[in-house]
Amino acid sequence: MEKQYVVLVFIGILIVFFAIPLGELYGGVYLQISGGMETERFLVLTHSAVNSFQIIGGILSILSGIAYICKRNDK
């Protein structure tokens, strides 16, 4: 049961590390779907996607780490 918390911590850390490529991928897919947009709008979109991935990864790793610590202290 505790292994899943450790795995979620590593997944969260990986999401944080790969936030920039994921944000660029998100921006590229959005650009393909929409057919084109202004450069400034594209940069804002990719920047907000990178920030979102960093926040999601950070929250996932922090909450999983706290759950792992609390679970170990309950024994």
mmCIF file with all atom_site columns, C-alpha atoms in Angstrom:
data_model
loop_
_atom_site.group_PDB
_atom_site.id
_atom_site.type_symbol
_atom_site.label_atom_id
_atom_site.label_alt_id
_atom_site.label_comp_id
_atom_site.label_asym_id
_atom_site.label_entity_id
_atom_site.label_seq_id
_atom_site.pdbx_PDB_ins_code
_atom_site.Cartn_x
_atom_site.Cartn_y
_atom_site.Cartn_z
_atom_site.occupancy
_atom_site.B_iso_or_equiv
_atom_site.pdbx_formal_charge
_atom_site.auth_seq_id
_atom_site.auth_comp_id
_atom_site.auth_asym_id
_atom_site.auth_atom_id
_atom_site.pdbx_PDB_model_num
ATOM 1  C CA . MET A 1 1  ? 0.000  0.000  0.000   1.00 0.00 ? 1  MET A CA 1
ATOM 2  C CA . GLU A 1 2  ? 2.845  2.405  0.789   1.00 0.00 ? 2  GLU A CA 1
ATOM 3  C CA . LYS A 1 3  ? 4.494  1.716  -2.562  1.00 0.00 ? 3  LYS A CA 1
ATOM 4  C CA . GLN A 1 4  ? 1.711  3.546  -4.379  1.00 0.00 ? 4  GLN A CA 1
ATOM 5  C CA . TYR A 1 5  ? 2.516  6.733  -2.467  1.00 0.00 ? 5  TYR A CA 1
ATOM 6  C CA . VAL A 1 6  ? 6.165  6.532  -3.460  1.00 0.00 ? 6  VAL A CA 1
ATOM 7  C CA . VAL A 1 7  ? 5.198  5.877  -7.080  1.00 0.00 ? 7  VAL A CA 1
ATOM 8  C CA . LEU A 1 8  ? 2.850  8.894  -7.037  1.00 0.00 ? 8  LEU A CA 1
ATOM 9  C CA . VAL A 1 9  ? 5.628  11.084 -5.613  1.00 0.00 ? 9  VAL A CA 1
ATOM 10 C CA . PHE A 1 10 ? 7.929  10.071 -8.473  1.00 0.00 ? 10 PHE A CA 1
ATOM 11 C CA . ILE A 1 11 ? 5.163  10.596 -11.043 1.00 0.00 ? 11 ILE A CA 1
ATOM 12 C CA . GLY A 1 12 ? 4.574  14.088 -9.632  1.00 0.00 ? 12 GLY A CA 1
ATOM 13 C CA . ILE A 1 13 ? 8.283  14.874 -9.814  1.00 0.00 ? 13 ILE A CA 1
ATOM 14 C CA . LEU A 1 14 ? 8.434  13.622 -13.396 1.00 0.00 ? 14 LEU A CA 1
ATOM 15 C CA . ILE A 1 15 ? 5.466  15.812 -14.336 1.00 0.00 ? 15 ILE A CA 1
ATOM 16 C CA . VAL A 1 16 ? 7.267  18.827 -12.862 1.00 0.00 ? 16 VAL A CA 1
ATOM 17 C CA . PHE A 1 17 ? 10.489 18.000 -14.725 1.00 0.00 ? 17 PHE A CA 1
ATOM 18 C CA . PHE A 1 18 ? 8.699  17.405 -18.030 1.00 0.00 ? 18 PHE A CA 1
ATOM 19 C CA . ALA A 1 19 ? 6.329  20.365 -17.695 1.00 0.00 ? 19 ALA A CA 1
ATOM 20 C CA . ILE A 1 20 ? 8.053  22.380 -20.425 1.00 0.00 ? 20 ILE A CA 1
ATOM 21 C CA . PRO A 1 21 ? 7.897  19.648 -23.103 1.00 0.00 ? 21 PRO A CA 1
ATOM 22 C CA . LEU A 1 22 ? 4.307  18.853 -22.083 1.00 0.00 ? 22 LEU A CA 1
ATOM 23 C CA . GLY A 1 23 ? 3.375  22.535 -22.334 1.00 0.00 ? 23 GLY A CA 1
ATOM 24 C CA . GLU A 1 24 ? 4.989  22.805 -25.752 1.00 0.00 ? 24 GLU A CA 1
ATOM 25 C CA . LEU A 1 25 ? 3.141  19.674 -26.864 1.00 0.00 ? 25 LEU A CA 1
ATOM 26 C CA . TYR A 1 26 ? -0.131 21.129 -25.605 1.00 0.00 ? 26 TYR A CA 1
ATOM 27 C CA . GLY A 1 27 ? 0.518  24.383 -27.462 1.00 0.00 ? 27 GLY A CA 1
ATOM 28 C CA . GLY A 1 28 ? 1.422  22.527 -30.652 1.00 0.00 ? 28 GLY A CA 1
ATOM 29 C CA . VAL A 1 29 ? -1.725 20.415 -30.550 1.00 0.00 ? 29 VAL A CA 1
ATOM 30 C CA . TYR A 1 30 ? -3.849 23.482 -29.888 1.00 0.00 ? 30 TYR A CA 1
ATOM 31 C CA . LEU A 1 31 ? -2.158 25.253 -32.795 1.00 0.00 ? 31 LEU A CA 1
ATOM 32 C CA . GLN A 1 32 ? -2.894 22.337 -35.130 1.00 0.00 ? 32 GLN A CA 1
ATOM 33 C CA . ILE A 1 33 ? -6.536 22.202 -34.070 1.00 0.00 ? 33 ILE A CA 1
ATOM 34 C CA . SER A 1 34 ? -7.144 25.939 -34.322 1.00 0.00 ? 34 SER A CA 1
ATOM 35 C CA . GLY A 1 35 ? -5.215 26.319 -37.572 1.00 0.00 ? 35 GLY A CA 1
ATOM 36 C CA . GLY A 1 36 ? -3.198 29.352 -36.479 1.00 0.00 ? 36 GLY A CA 1
ATOM 37 C CA . MET A 1 37 ? -2.967 32.174 -33.972 1.00 0.00 ? 37 MET A CA 1
ATOM 38 C CA . GLU A 1 38 ? -0.881 35.177 -33.036 1.00 0.00 ? 38 GLU A CA 1
ATOM 39 C CA . THR A 1 39 ? 2.564  34.497 -31.637 1.00 0.00 ? 39 THR A CA 1
ATOM 40 C CA . GLU A 1 40 ? 1.914  36.323 -28.384 1.00 0.00 ? 40 GLU A CA 1
ATOM 41 C CA . ARG A 1 41 ? -1.276 34.349 -27.760 1.00 0.00 ? 41 ARG A CA 1
ATOM 42 C CA . PHE A 1 42 ? 0.589  31.089 -28.476 1.00 0.00 ? 42 PHE A CA 1
ATOM 43 C CA . LEU A 1 43 ? 3.323  31.995 -25.991 1.00 0.00 ? 43 LEU A CA 1
ATOM 44 C CA . VAL A 1 44 ? 0.788  32.871 -23.301 1.00 0.00 ? 44 VAL A CA 1
ATOM 45 C CA . LEU A 1 45 ? -1.041 29.592 -23.934 1.00 0.00 ? 45 LEU A CA 1
ATOM 46 C CA . THR A 1 46 ? 2.105  27.472 -23.655 1.00 0.00 ? 46 THR A CA 1
ATOM 47 C CA . HIS A 1 47 ? 3.301  29.404 -20.597 1.00 0.00 ? 47 HIS A CA 1
ATOM 48 C CA . SER A 1 48 ? 0.010  28.827 -18.801 1.00 0.00 ? 48 SER A CA 1
ATOM 49 C CA . ALA A 1 49 ? 0.097  25.136 -19.766 1.00 0.00 ? 49 ALA A CA 1
ATOM 50 C CA . VAL A 1 50 ? 3.628  24.784 -18.362 1.00 0.00 ? 50 VAL A CA 1
ATOM 51 C CA . ASN A 1 51 ? 2.562  26.477 -15.128 1.00 0.00 ? 51 ASN A CA 1
ATOM 52 C CA . SER A 1 52 ? -0.466 24.207 -14.874 1.00 0.00 ? 52 SER A CA 1
ATOM 53 C CA . PHE A 1 53 ? 1.632  21.063 -15.308 1.00 0.00 ? 53 PHE A CA 1
ATOM 54 C CA . GLN A 1 54 ? 4.092  22.297 -12.687 1.00 0.00 ? 54 GLN A CA 1
ATOM 55 C CA . ILE A 1 55 ? 1.287  22.984 -10.209 1.00 0.00 ? 55 ILE A CA 1
ATOM 56 C CA . ILE A 1 56 ? -0.366 19.613 -10.837 1.00 0.00 ? 56 ILE A CA 1
ATOM 57 C CA . GLY A 1 57 ? 2.928  17.742 -10.450 1.00 0.00 ? 57 GLY A CA 1
ATOM 58 C CA . GLY A 1 58 ? 3.841  19.665 -7.308  1.00 0.00 ? 58 GLY A CA 1
ATOM 59 C CA . ILE A 1 59 ? 0.476  19.070 -5.666  1.00 0.00 ? 59 ILE A CA 1
ATOM 60 C CA . LEU A 1 60 ? 0.566  15.377 -6.577  1.00 0.00 ? 60 LEU A CA 1
ATOM 61 C CA . SER A 1 61 ? 4.038  14.840 -5.161  1.00 0.00 ? 61 SER A CA 1
ATOM 62 C CA . ILE A 1 62 ? 3.443  16.897 -2.007  1.00 0.00 ? 62 ILE A CA 1
ATOM 63 C CA . LEU A 1 63 ? 0.126  15.240 -1.149  1.00 0.00 ? 63 LEU A CA 1
ATOM 64 C CA . SER A 1 64 ? 1.498  11.762 -1.840  1.00 0.00 ? 64 SER A CA 1
ATOM 65 C CA . GLY A 1 65 ? 4.570  12.490 0.269   1.00 0.00 ? 65 GLY A CA 1
ATOM 66 C CA . ILE A 1 66 ? 2.444  13.725 3.153   1.00 0.00 ? 66 ILE A CA 1
ATOM 67 C CA . ALA A 1 67 ? 0.204  10.647 2.874   1.00 0.00 ? 67 ALA A CA 1
ATOM 68 C CA . TYR A 1 68 ? 3.264  8.388  2.889   1.00 0.00 ? 68 TYR A CA 1
ATOM 69 C CA . ILE A 1 69 ? 4.665  10.074 5.997   1.00 0.00 ? 69 ILE A CA 1
ATOM 70 C CA . CYS A 1 70 ? 1.320  9.931  7.817   1.00 0.00 ? 70 CYS A CA 1
ATOM 71 C CA . LYS A 1 71 ? 0.812  6.283  6.872   1.00 0.00 ? 71 LYS A CA 1
ATOM 72 C CA . ARG A 1 72 ? 4.259  5.375  8.234   1.00 0.00 ? 72 ARG A CA 1
ATOM 73 C CA . ASN A 1 73 ? 3.577  7.170  11.523  1.00 0.00 ? 73 ASN A CA 1
ATOM 74 C CA . ASP A 1 74 ? 0.284  5.276  12.040  1.00 0.00 ? 74 ASP A CA 1
ATOM 75 C CA . LYS A 1 75 ? 2.071  1.933  12.437  1.00 0.00 ? 75 LYS A CA 1
#
